[in-house]
Coordinates of C-alpha atoms and ligand atoms in Angstrom, one line a residue:
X1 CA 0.0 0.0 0.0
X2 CA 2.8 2.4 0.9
X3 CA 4.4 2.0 -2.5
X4 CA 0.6 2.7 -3.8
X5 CA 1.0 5.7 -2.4
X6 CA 4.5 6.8 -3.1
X7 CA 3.3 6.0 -7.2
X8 CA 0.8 7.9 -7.0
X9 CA 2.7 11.1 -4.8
X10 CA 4.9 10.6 -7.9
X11 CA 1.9 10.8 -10.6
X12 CA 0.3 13.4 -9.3
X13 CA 3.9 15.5 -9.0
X14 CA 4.3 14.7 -12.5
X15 CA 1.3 15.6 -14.0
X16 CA 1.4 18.7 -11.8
X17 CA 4.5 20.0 -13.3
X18 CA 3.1 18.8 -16.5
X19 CA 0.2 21.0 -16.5
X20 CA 1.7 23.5 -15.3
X21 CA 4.8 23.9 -17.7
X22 CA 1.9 24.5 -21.1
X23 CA 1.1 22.5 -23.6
X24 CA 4.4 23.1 -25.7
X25 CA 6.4 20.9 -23.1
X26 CA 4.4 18.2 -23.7
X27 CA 4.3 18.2 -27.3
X28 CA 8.1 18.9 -27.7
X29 CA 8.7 15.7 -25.1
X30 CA 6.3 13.7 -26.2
X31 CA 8.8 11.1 -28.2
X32 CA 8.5 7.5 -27.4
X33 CA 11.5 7.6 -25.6
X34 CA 10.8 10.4 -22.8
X35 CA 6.7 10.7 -23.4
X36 CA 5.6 11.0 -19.9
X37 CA 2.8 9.4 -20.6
X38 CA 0.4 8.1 -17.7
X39 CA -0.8 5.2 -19.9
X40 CA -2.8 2.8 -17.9
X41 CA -3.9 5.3 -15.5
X42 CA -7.6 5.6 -14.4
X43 CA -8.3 9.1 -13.4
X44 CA -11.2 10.5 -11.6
X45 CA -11.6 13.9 -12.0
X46 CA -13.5 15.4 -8.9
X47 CA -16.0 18.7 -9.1
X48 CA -13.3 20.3 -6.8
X49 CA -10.2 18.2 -5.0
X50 CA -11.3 19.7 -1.6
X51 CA -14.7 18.4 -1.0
X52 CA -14.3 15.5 1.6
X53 CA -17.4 13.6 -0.6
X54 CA -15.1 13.6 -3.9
X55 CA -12.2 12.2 -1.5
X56 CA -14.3 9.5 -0.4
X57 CA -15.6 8.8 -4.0
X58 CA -11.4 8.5 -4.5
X59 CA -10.9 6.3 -1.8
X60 CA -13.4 3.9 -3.1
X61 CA -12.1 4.6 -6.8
X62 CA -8.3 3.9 -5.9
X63 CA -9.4 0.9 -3.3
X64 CA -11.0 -0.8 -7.3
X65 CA -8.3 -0.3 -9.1
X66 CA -6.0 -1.6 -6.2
X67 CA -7.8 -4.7 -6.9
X68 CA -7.7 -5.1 -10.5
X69 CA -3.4 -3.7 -9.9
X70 CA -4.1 -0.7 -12.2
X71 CA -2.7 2.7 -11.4
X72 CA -5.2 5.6 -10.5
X73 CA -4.8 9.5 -10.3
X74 CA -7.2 11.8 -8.3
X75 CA -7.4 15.4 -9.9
X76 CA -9.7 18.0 -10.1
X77 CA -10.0 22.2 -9.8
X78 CA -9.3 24.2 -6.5
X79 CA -13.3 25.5 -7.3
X80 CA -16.0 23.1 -9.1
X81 CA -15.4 25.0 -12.6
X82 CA -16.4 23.2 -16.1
X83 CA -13.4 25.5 -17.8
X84 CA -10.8 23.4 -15.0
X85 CA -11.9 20.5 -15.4
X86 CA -11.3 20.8 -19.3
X87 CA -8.1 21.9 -19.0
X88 CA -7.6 18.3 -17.0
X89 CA -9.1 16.2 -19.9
X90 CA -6.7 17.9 -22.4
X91 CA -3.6 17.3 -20.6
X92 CA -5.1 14.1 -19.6
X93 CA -5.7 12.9 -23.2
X94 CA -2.0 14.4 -24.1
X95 CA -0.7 11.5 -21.3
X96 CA -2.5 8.8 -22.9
X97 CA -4.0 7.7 -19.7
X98 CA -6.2 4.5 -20.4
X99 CA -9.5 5.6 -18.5
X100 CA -11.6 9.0 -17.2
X101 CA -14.0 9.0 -14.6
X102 CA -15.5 12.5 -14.0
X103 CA -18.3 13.9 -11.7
X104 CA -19.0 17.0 -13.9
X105 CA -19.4 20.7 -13.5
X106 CA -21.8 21.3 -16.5
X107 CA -23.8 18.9 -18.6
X108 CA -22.8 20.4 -21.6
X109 CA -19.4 21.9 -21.9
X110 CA -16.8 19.5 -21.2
X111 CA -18.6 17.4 -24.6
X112 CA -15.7 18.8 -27.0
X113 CA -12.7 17.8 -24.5
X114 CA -14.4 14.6 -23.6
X115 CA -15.6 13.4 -27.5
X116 CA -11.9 14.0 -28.1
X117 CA -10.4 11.8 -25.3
X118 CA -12.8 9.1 -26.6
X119 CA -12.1 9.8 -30.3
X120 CA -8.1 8.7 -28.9
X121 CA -9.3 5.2 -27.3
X122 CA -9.7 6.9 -24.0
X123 CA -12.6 5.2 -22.1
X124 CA -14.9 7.6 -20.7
X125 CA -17.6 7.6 -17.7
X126 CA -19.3 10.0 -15.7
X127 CA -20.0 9.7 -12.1
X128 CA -22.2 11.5 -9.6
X129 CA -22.7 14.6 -11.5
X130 CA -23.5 13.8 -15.2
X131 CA -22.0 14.9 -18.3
X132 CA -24.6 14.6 -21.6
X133 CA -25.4 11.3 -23.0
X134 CA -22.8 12.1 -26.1
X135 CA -19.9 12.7 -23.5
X136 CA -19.2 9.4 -21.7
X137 CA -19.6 6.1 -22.6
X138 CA -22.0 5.7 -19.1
X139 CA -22.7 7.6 -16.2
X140 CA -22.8 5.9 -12.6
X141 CA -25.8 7.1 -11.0
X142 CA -26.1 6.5 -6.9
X143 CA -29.7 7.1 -6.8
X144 CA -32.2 7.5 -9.1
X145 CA -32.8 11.5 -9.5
X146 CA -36.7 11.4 -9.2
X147 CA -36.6 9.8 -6.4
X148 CA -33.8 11.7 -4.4
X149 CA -36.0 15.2 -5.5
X150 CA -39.2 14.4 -4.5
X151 CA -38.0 12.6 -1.1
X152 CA -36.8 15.7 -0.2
X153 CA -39.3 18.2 -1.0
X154 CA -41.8 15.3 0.9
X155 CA -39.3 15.8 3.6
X156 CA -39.2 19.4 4.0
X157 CA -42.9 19.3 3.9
X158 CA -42.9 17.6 6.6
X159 CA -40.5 19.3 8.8
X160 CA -42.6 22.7 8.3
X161 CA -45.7 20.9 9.3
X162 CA -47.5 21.7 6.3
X163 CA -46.6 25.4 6.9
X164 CA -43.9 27.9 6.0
X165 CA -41.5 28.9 3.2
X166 CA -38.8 26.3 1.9
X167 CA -35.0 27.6 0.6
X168 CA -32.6 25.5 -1.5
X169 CA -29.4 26.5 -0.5
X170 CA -27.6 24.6 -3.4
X171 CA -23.8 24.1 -5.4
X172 CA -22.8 25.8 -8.3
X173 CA -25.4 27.4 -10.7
X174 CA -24.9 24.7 -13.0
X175 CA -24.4 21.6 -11.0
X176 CA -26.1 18.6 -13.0
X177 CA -27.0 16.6 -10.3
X178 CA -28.1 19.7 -8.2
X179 CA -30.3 20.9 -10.8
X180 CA -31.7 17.8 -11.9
X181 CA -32.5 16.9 -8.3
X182 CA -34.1 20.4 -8.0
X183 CA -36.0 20.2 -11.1
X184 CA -37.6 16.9 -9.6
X185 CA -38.8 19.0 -6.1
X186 CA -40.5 21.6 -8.4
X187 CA -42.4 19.0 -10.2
X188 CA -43.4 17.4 -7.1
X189 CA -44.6 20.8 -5.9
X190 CA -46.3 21.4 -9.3
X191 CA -48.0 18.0 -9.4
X192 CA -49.3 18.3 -5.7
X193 CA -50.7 21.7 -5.3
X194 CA -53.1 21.2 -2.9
X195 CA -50.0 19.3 -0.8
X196 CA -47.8 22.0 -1.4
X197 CA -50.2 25.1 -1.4
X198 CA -48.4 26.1 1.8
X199 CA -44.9 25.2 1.7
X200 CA -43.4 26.8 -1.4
X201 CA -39.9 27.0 -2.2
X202 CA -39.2 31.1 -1.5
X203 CA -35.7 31.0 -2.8
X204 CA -32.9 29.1 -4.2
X205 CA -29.3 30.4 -4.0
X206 CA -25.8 29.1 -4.3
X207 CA -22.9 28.0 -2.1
X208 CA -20.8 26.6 -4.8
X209 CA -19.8 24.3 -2.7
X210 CA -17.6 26.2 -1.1
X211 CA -17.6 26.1 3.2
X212 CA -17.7 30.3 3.4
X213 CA -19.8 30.8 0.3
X214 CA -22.6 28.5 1.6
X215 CA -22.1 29.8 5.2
X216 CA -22.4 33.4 4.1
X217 CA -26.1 32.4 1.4
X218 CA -27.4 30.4 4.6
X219 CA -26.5 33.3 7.2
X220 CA -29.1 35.7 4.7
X221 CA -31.7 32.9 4.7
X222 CA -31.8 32.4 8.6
X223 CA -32.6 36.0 8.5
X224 CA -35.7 36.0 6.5
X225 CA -39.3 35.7 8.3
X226 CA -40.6 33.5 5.1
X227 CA -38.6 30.7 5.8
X228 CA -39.1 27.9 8.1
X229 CA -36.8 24.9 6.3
X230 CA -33.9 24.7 4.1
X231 CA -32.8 21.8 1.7
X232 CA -29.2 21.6 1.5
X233 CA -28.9 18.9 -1.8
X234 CA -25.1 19.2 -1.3
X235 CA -22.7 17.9 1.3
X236 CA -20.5 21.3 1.9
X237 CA -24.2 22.9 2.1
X238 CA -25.9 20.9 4.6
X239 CA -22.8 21.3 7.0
X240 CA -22.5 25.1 6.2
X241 CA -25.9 25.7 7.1
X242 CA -26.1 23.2 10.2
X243 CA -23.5 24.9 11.3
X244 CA -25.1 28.7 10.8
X245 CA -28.4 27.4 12.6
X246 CA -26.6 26.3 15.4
X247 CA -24.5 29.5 16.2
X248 CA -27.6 31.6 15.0
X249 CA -29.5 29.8 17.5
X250 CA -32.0 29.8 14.8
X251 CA -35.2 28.0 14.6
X252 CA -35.7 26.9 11.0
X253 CA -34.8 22.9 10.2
X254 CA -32.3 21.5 7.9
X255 CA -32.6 18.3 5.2
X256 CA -30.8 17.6 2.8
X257 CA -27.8 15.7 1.7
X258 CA -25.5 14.9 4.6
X259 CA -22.8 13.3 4.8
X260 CA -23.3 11.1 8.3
X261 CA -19.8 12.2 9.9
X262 CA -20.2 15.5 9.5
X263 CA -23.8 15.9 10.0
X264 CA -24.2 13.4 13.2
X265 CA -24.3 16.2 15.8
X266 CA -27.0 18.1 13.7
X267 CA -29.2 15.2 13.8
X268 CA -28.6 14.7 17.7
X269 CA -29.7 18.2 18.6
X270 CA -32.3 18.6 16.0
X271 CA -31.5 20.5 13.7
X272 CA -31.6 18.4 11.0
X273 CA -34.1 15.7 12.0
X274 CA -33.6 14.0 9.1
X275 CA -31.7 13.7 5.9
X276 CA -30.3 11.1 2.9
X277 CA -27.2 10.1 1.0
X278 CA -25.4 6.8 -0.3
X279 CA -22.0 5.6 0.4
X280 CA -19.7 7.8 -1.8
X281 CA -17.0 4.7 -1.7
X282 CA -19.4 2.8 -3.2
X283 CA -19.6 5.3 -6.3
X284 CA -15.9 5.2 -6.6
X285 CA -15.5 1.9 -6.4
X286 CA -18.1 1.2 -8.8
X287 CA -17.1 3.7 -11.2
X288 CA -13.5 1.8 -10.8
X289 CA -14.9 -1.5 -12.3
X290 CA -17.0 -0.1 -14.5
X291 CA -14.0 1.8 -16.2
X292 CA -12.1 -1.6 -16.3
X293 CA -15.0 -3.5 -18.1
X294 CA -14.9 -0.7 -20.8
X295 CA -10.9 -0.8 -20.8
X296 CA -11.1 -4.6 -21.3
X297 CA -14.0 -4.7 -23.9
X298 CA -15.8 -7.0 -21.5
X299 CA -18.9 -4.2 -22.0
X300 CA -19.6 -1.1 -24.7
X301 CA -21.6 0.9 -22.7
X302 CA -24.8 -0.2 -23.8
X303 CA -28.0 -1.0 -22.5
X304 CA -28.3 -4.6 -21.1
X305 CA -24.3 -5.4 -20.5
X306 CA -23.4 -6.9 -17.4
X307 CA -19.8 -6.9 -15.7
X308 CA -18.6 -8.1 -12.5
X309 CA -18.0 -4.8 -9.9
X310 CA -15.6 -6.9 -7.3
X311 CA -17.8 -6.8 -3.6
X312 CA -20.5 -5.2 -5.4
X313 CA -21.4 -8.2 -7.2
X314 CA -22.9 -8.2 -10.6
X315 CA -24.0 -5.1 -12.4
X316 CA -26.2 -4.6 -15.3
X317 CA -26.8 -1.0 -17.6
X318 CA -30.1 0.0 -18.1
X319 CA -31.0 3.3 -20.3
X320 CA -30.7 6.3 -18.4
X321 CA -33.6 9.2 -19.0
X322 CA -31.9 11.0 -21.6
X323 CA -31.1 8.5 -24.1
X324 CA -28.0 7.3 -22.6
X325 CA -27.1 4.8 -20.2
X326 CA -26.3 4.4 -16.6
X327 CA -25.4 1.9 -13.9
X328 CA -27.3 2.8 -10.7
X329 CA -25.6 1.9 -7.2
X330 CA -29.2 1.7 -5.4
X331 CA -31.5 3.7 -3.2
X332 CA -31.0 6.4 -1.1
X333 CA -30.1 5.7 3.2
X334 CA -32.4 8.1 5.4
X335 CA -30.4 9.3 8.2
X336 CA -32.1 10.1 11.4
X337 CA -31.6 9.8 15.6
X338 CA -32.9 5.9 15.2
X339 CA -29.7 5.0 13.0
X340 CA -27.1 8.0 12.9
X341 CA -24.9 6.3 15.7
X342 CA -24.3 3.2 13.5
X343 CA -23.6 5.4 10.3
X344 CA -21.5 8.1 11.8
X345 CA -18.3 6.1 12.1
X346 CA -19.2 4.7 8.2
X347 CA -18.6 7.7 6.4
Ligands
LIG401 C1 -21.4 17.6 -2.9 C2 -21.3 17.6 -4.4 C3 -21.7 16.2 -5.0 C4 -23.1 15.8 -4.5 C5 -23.0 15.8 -2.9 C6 -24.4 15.3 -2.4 O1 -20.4 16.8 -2.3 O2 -22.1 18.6 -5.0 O3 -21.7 16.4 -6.4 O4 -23.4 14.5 -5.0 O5 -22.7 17.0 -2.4

């Protein structure tokens, strides 16, 4: 394990001064004899390298490709940015590295950078947050999205009582998973009117997912008289907020999606009396497998393959809702004070 992780000190050194000394460097050394090349390496390439949910989606990543010996790299931007994360996928396509994993900061914009890595026999798969149907090969999906936006609004709903003004205090603007979750809550809302008539959503804003972003967003919503819950669909969100109800001494509730770690204490005093999530390990390490199937032509991508993902047993793709396909990892966990002591060491 320790040389694991002297490699990979050593990868990530490399590719740090590689994309870092411009593109000319790397075309100038890129002869067969010197090409740096990281070929063989699966990379997942986080929303941003800080967020303690994409480390754990590494962990589980790295812990995959441990078992099938294949080297891993974890990258990402210092702020969930699409225009970062391209400038990854180029370098990463000029290393020749054999797979991609990426949890995406827009649907839409990475699609040249990506089409281009798979145009050069570079295996491509979204995770978490979805790139478009055209951009990756699959995308691994923990949950299904209708049914992670419409337990939360029900949630929410329930916390207020029946009464009062929900916020979404969300990531970035254009988070895919963020916005197709919230897109789900409005249609629940839309569907239900009668349910709803007196718990609308007042606001949505943005954190970014960034800790003092979030923290300053949720300090303006505990402030306003409309609002009597918040849904936090984002780990650096929830713990923001819970954390500026607390010191506020504020009375509005929290849901959301929590990691259980962070968010255990906020259950225990109520704060957040309840909230969901799936084992981001479990993405990683699925995402892992799924990458190696692709890499060994065991599976296309399509609709109906089946590989073997290690101690998640078998797996089989199913269509996804836009046209594309996905491998879902399950249903969501609720977290509440009946079952957040035996989750809070978990992750
Ligand atoms: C943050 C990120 C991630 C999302 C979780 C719930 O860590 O936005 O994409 O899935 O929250």
């Amino acid at each position: 394990m320790k040389q694991n992780k002297i490699f990979s000190f050593i990868i990530v050194a490399v590719f740090s001064v590689l994309m870092f000394t411009g593109c000319n460097s790397i075309s100038q050394t890129n002869k067969a004899s010197d090409d740096p090349s990281l070929s063989g390496t699966y990379v997942f390439v986080a929303k941003d390298m800080q967020n303690p949910y994409m480390q754990k989606v590494y962990e589980g990543f790295n812990r995959a490709c441990n078992e099938f010996k294949a080297k891993s790299l974890y990258l990402g931007p210092e702020a969930p940015t699409s225009q970062k994360q391209i400038e990854i996928i180029e370098r990463l396509i000029e290393l020749n590295v054999s797979g991609i994993a990426i949890a995406a900061n827009d649907e839409n914009e990475l699609q040249p950078a990506l089409s281009a890595a798979m145009d050069a026999g570079i295996k491509v798969i979204s995770l978490d947050s979805a790139v478009n149907k055209d951009s990756r090969q699959v995308h691994i999906q923990q949950a299904d999205p209708e049914r992670i936006g419409r337990e939360l609004i029900r949630s929410a709903h329930e916390i207020a009582e029946g009464s009062g003004g929900i916020a979404i205090l969300s990531s970035t603007k254009q988070a895919p998973n963020q916005n197709l979750w919230i897109s789900w809550m409005k249609k629940e809302i839309n569907e239900n009117p009668q349910k709803y008539a007196d718990t609308p959503i007042v606001k949505i804003v943005y954190g970014d997912d960034d800790p003092t972003k979030s923290a300053s967003e949720a300090q303006a919503l505990a402030v306003d008289p409309s609002i009597k819950v918040i849904i936090a669909p984002t780990i650096i969100g929830m713990k923001a907020t819970a954390d500026v109800l607390k010191d506020m001494d504020s009375s509005i509730k929290l849901t959301g999606l929590g990691l259980p770690s962070k968010m255990a204490p906020f259950i225990e005093n109520g704060i957040c009396p309840r909230m969901y999530l799936w084992n981001p390990v479990d993405i990683g390490y699925l995402a892992g497998y799924t990458l190696n199937a692709l890499i060994d032509n065991k599976i296309t991508g399509d609709v109906g393959n089946t590989f073997s993902a290690g101690s998640l047993g078998e797996k089989t793709i199913t269509a996804d809702a836009t046209g594309g396909t996905e491998v879902i990892l399950g249903d969501p966990y609720k977290f509440d004070l009946f079952n957040i002591a035996e989750w809070k060491s978990i992750y």
